[in-house]
Tab-separated table of C-alpha atoms in Angstrom:
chain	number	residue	atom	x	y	z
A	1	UNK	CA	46.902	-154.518	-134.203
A	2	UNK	CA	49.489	-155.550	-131.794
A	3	UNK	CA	48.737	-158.700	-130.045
A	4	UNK	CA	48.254	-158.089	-125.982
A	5	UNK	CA	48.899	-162.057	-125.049
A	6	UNK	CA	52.430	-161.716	-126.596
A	7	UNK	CA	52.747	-158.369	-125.287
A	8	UNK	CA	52.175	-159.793	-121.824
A	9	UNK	CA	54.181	-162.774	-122.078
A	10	UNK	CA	57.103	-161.573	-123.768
A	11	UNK	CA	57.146	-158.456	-120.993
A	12	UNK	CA	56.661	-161.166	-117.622
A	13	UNK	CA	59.411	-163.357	-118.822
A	14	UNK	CA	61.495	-160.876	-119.166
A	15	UNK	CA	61.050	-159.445	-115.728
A	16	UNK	CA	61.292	-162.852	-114.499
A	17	UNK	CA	64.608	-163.752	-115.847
A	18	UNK	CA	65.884	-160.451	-114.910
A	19	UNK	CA	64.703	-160.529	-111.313
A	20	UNK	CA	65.888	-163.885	-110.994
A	21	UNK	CA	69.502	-162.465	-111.729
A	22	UNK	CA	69.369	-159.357	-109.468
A	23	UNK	CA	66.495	-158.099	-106.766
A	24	UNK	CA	64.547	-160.792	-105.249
A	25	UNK	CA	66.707	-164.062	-104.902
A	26	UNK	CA	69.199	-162.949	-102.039
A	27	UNK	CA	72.190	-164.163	-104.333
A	28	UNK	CA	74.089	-161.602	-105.893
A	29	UNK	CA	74.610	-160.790	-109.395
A	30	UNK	CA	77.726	-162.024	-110.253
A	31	UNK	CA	76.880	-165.162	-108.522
A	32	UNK	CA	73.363	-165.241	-110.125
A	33	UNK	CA	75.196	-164.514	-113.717
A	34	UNK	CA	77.361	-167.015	-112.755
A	35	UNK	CA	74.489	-169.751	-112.043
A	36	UNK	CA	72.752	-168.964	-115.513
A	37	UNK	CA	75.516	-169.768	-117.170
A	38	UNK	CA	76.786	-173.176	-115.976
A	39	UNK	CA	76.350	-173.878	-112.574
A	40	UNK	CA	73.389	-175.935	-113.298
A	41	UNK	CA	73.157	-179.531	-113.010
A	42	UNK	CA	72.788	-181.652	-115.834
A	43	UNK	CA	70.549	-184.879	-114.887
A	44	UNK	CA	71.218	-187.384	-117.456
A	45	UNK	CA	68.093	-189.527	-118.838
A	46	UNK	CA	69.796	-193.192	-117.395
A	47	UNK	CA	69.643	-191.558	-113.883
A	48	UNK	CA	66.183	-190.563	-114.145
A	49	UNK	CA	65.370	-193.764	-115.508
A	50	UNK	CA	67.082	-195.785	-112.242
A	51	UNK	CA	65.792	-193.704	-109.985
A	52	UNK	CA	62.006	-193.598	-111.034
A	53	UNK	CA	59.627	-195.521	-109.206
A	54	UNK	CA	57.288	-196.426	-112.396
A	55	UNK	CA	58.568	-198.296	-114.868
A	56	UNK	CA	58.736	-195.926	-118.382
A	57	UNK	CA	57.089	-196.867	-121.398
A	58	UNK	CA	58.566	-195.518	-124.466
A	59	UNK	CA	55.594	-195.019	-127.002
A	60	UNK	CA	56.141	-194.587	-130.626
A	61	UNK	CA	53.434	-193.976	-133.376
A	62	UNK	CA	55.200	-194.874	-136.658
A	63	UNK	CA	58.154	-196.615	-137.372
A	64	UNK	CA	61.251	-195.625	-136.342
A	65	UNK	CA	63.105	-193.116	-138.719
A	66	UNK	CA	66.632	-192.532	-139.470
A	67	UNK	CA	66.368	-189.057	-138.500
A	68	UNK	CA	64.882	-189.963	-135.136
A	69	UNK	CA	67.897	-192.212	-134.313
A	70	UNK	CA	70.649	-189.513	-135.788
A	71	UNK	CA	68.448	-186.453	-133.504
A	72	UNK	CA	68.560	-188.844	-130.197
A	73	UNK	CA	72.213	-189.649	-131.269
A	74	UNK	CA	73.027	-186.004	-131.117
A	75	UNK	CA	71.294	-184.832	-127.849
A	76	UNK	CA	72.924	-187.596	-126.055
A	77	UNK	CA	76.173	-186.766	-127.547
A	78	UNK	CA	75.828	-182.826	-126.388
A	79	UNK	CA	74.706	-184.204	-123.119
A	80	UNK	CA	77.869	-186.070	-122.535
A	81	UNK	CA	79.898	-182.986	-123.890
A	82	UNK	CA	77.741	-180.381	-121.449
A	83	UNK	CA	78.256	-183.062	-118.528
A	84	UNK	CA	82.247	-183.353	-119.332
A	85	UNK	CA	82.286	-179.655	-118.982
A	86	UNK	CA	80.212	-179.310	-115.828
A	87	UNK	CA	83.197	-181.986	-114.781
A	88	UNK	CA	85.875	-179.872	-115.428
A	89	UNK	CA	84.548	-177.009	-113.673
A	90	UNK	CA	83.250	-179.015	-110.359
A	91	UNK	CA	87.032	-180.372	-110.433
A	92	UNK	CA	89.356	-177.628	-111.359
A	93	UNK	CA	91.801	-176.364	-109.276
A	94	UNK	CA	90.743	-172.807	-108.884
A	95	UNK	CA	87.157	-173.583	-108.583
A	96	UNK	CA	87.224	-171.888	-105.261
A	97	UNK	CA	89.048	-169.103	-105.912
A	98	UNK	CA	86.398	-168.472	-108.948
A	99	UNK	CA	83.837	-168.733	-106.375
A	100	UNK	CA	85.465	-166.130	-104.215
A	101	UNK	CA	86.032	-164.024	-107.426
A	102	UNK	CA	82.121	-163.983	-108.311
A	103	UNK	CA	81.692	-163.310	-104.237
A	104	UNK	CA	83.989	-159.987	-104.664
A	105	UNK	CA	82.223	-159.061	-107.545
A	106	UNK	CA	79.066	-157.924	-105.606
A	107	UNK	CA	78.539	-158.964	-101.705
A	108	UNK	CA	74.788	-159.829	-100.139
A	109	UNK	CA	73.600	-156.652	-98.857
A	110	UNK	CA	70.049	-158.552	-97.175
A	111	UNK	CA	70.138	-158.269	-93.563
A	112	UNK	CA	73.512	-156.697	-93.476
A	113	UNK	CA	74.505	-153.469	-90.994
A	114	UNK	CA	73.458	-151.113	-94.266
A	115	UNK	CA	69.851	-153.307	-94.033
A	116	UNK	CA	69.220	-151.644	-90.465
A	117	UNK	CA	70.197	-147.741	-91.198
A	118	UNK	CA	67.055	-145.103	-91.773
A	119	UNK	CA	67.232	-143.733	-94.874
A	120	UNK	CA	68.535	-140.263	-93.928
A	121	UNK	CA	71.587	-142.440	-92.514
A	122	UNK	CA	72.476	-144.249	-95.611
A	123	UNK	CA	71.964	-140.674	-97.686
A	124	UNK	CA	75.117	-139.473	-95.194
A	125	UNK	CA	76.802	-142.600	-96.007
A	126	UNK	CA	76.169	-142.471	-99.788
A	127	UNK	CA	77.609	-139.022	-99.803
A	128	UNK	CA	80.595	-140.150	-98.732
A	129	UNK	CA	81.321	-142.301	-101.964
A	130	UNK	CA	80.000	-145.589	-99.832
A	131	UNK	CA	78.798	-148.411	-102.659
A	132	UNK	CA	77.375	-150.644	-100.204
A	133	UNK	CA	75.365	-147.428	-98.931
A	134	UNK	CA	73.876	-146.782	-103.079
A	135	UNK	CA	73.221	-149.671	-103.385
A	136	UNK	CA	70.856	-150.105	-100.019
A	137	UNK	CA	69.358	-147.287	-100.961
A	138	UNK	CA	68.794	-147.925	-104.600
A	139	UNK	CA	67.313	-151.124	-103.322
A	140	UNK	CA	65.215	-149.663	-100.378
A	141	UNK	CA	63.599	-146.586	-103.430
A	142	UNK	CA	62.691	-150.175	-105.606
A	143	UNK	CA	60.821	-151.284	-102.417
A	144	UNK	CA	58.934	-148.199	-101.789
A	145	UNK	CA	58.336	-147.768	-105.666
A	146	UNK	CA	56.806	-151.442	-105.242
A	147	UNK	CA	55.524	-151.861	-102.239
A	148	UNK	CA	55.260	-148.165	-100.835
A	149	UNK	CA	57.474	-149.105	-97.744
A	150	UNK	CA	61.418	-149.354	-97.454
A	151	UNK	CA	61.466	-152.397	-95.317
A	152	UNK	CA	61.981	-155.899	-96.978
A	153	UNK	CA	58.759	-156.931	-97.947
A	154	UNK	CA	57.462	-160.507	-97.101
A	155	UNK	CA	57.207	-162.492	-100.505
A	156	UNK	CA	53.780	-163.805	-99.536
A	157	UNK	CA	53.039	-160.442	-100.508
A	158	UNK	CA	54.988	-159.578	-103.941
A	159	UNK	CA	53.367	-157.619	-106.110
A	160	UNK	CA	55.177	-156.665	-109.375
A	161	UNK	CA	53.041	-153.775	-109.572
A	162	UNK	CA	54.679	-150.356	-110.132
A	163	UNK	CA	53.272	-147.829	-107.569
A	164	UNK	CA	55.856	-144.779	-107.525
A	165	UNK	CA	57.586	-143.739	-110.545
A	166	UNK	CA	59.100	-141.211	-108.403
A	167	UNK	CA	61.325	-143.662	-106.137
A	168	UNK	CA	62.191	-145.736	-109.197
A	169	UNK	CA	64.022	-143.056	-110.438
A	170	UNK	CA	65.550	-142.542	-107.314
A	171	UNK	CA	66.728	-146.117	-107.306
A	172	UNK	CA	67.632	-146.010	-110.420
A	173	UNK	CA	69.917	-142.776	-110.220
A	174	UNK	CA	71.456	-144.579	-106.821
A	175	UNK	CA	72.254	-147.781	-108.787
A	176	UNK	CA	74.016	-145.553	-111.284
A	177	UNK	CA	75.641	-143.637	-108.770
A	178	UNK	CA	77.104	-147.114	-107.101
A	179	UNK	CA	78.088	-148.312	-110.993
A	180	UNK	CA	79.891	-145.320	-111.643
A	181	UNK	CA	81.747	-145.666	-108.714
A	182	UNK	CA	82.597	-149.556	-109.406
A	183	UNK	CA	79.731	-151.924	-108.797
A	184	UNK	CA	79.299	-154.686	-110.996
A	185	UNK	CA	75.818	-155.439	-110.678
A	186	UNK	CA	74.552	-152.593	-111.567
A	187	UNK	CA	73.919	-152.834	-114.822
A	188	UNK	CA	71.718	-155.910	-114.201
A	189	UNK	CA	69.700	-153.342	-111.435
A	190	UNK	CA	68.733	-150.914	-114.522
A	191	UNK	CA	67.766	-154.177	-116.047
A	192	UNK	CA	65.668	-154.916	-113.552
A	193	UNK	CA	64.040	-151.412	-113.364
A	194	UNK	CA	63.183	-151.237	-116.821
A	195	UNK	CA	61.541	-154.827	-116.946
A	196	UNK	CA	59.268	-153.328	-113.944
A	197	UNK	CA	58.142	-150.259	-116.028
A	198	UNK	CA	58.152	-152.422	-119.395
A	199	UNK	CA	55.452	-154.862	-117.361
A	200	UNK	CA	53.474	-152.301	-115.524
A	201	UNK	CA	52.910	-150.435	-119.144
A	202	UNK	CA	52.041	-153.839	-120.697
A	203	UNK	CA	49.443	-153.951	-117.738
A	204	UNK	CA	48.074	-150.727	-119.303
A	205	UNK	CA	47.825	-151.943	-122.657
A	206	UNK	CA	45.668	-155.047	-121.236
A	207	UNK	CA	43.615	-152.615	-119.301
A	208	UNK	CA	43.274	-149.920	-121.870
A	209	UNK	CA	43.836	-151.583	-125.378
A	210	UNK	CA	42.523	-148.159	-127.440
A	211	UNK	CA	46.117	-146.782	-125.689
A	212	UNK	CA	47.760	-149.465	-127.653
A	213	UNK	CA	49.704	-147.532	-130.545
A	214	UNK	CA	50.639	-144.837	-127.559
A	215	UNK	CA	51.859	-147.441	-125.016
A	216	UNK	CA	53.555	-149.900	-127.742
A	217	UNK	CA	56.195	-146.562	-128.360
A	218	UNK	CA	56.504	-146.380	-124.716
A	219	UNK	CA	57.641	-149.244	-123.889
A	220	UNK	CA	59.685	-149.574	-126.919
A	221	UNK	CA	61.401	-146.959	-126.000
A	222	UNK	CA	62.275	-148.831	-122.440
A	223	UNK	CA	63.277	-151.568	-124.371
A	224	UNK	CA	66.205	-149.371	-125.924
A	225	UNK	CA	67.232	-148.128	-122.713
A	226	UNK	CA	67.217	-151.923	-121.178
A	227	UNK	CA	69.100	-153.110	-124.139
A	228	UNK	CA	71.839	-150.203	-123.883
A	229	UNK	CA	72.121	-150.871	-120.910
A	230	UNK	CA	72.771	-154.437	-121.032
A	231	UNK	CA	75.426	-153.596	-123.981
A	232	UNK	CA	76.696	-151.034	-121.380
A	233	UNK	CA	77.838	-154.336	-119.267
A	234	UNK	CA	80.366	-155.725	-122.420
A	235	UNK	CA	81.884	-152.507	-123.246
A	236	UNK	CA	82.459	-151.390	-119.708
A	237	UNK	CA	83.446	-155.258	-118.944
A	238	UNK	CA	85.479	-156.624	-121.751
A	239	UNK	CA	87.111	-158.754	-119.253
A	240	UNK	CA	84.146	-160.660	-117.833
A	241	UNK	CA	82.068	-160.942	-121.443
A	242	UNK	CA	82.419	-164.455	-121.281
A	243	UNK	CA	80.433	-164.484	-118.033
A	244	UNK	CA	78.111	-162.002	-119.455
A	245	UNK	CA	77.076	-164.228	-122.500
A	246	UNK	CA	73.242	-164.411	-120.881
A	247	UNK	CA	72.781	-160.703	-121.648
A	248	UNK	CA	73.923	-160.901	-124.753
A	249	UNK	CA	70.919	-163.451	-125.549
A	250	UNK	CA	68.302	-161.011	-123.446
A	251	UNK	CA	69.774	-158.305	-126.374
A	252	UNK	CA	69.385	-159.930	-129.246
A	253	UNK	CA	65.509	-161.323	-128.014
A	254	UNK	CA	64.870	-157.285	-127.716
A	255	UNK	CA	66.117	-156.740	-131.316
A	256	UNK	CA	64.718	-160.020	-132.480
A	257	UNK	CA	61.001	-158.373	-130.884
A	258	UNK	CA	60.463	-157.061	-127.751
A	259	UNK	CA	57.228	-156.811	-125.843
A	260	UNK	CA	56.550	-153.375	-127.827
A	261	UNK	CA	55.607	-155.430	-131.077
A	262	UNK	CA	57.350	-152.747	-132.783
A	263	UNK	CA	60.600	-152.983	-134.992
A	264	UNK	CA	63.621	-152.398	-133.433
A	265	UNK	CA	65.549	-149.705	-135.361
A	266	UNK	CA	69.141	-150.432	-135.318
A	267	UNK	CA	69.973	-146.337	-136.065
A	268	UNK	CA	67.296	-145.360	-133.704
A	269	UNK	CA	69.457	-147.702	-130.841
A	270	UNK	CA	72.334	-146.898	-131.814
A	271	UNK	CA	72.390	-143.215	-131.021
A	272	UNK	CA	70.847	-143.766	-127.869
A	273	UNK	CA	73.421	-146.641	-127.013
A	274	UNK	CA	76.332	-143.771	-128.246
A	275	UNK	CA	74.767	-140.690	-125.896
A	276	UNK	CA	74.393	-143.526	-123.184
A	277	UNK	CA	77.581	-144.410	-123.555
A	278	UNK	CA	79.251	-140.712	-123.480
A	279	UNK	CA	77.538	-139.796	-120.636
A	280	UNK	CA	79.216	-142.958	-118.777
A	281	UNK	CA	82.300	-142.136	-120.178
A	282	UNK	CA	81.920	-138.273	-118.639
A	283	UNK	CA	80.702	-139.389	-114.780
A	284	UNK	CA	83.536	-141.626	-115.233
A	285	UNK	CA	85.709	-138.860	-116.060
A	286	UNK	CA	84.471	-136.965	-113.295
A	287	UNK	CA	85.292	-139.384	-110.752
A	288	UNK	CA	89.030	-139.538	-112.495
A	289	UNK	CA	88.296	-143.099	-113.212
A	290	UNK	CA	88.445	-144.377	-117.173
A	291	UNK	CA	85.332	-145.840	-118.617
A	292	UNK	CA	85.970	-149.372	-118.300
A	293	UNK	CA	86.127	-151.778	-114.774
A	294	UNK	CA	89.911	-153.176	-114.758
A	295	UNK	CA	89.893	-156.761	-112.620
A	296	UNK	CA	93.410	-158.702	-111.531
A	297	UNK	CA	92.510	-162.214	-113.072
A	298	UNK	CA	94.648	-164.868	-112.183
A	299	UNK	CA	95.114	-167.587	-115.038
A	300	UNK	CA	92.525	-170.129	-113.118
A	301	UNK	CA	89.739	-167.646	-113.311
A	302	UNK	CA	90.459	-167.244	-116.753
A	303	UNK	CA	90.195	-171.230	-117.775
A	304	UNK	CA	86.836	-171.294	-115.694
A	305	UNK	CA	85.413	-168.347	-117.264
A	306	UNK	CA	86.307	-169.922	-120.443
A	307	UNK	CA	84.972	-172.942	-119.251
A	308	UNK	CA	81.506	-171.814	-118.481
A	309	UNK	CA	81.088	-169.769	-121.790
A	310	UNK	CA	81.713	-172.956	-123.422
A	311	UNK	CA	79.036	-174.935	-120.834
A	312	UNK	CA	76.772	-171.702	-121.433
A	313	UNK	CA	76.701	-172.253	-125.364
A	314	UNK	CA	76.564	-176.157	-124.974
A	315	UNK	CA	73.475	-175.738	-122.678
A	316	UNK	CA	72.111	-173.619	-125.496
């Protein structure tokens, strides 16, 4: 029998990672992708140490081994390395202009003009090709699929709890619609909507454990889609993959064993990866646009990209 603890807890953490990069934050993705990967700071131990009001005791039981001194050797060597990198990226010359590069990727929407239109004003707007309008309303069908109301919800009252299946698929087609048409954070959205249906059927399972086998193929099946997805990113984004290395680790978690329990079938995902990927490729088509996102890099963004896929993996 499936286990429902490690159903639940593999199924919240991943709807809290990916609704820390996307919905719920006010940053946006790029800049949220951004801060996963190395924007962090590393505290090293000798500055907690100084700045610690207690003295700190340093217990052992044993003597010391070898192996203890060569494994507290190591850390504190990849310390030093992670906090060399985090250097070179605080100091580089085009650390600002990588800043404003993340910022073009995807700007705040929360409280902007798009924030204050009804919704039968942003569905005239959308049909005019406006991103920023699919996107507010991709985010205002999440609210009402969450919260049953459109308007921003106060966080004293967030409830995870998935209440229209109906508007989630509106905001889901809506966050396609503003991909297809060149938004970058996208792909983390559908992310984000399948963690919400991948938690609210783990809720089930708690609730209803004789569903179990039923439910477990359910949300496995989500957990294809949320991996394609994710893969979606790289292939449409060979430029930024460096910047995408977090969903890359979220992918290989799903194949490792996702909150299903069941095996992930590399044939089984790979067709539905494939169709997903041909129908991209045809919207795409549609529009006259190619498959992939094309971005003007300069050669800065390029070293600091490199940079934080190399803080990213030190980090790891």
């Amino acid at each position: 029998m499936i286990s429902r603890a490690r159903l639940f807890t593999v199924a919240v953490v991943l709807s809290v990672v990916v609704s820390g990069w996307f919905w719920h934050d006010n940053s946006s993705p790029a800049d949220s992708i951004d801060a996963g990967i190395g924007k962090g700071n590393v505290t090293s131990t000798i500055d907690i140490a100084e700045n610690s009001k207690a003295p700190i005791a340093l217990v052992r039981e044993g003597p010391v081994m070898a192996n203890d001194i060569s494994s507290d050797s190591a850390q504190q060597s990849a310390q030093v390395e992670c906090e060399d990198i985090q250097q070179q990226i605080n100091t580089h010359p085009a650390a600002e202009e990588f800043r404003q590069f993340n910022q073009s990727l995807s700007s705040e929407l929360i409280d902007s003009y798009y924030e204050q239109l009804n919704m039968d004003e942003l569905l005239a707007e959308a049909r005019t090709a406006n991103v920023s309008a699919m996107r507010m309303l991709s985010e205002k069908y999440l609210r009402y699929a969450q919260f049953q109301s459109y308007s921003k919800p106060d966080k004293s009252l967030f409830d995870e709890r998935l209440k229209d299946r109906s508007a989630l698929a509106q905001s889901r087609y809506w966050n396609e619609q503003a991909g297809l048409h060149g938004y970058v954070g996208a792909f983390l959205g559908f992310a984000f909507t399948y963690s919400i249906e991948i938690s609210e059927l783990t809720r089930q399972l708690n609730e209803s454990p004789e569903l179990s086998n039923e439910l477990a193929v359910q949300i496995r099946d989500l957990e294809y889609q949320l991996a394609a997805y994710m893969q979606l990113a790289f292939d449409v984004m060979p430029q930024l993959s460096d910047i995408l290395l977090p969903l890359e680790m979220q992918i290989k978690q799903l194949q490792a064993g996702g909150a299903s329990g069941l095996p992930f079938e590399p044939q089984e995902y790979e067709q539905i990866y494939r169709d997903l990927y041909a129908q991209w490729q045809y919207k795409r088509a549609q529009l006259g646009l190619p498959p992939q996102f094309e971005f003007a890099l300069t050669p800065g963004v390029r070293q600091l990209m490199a940079l934080e896929k190399q803080l990213y993996n030190c980090q790891r």
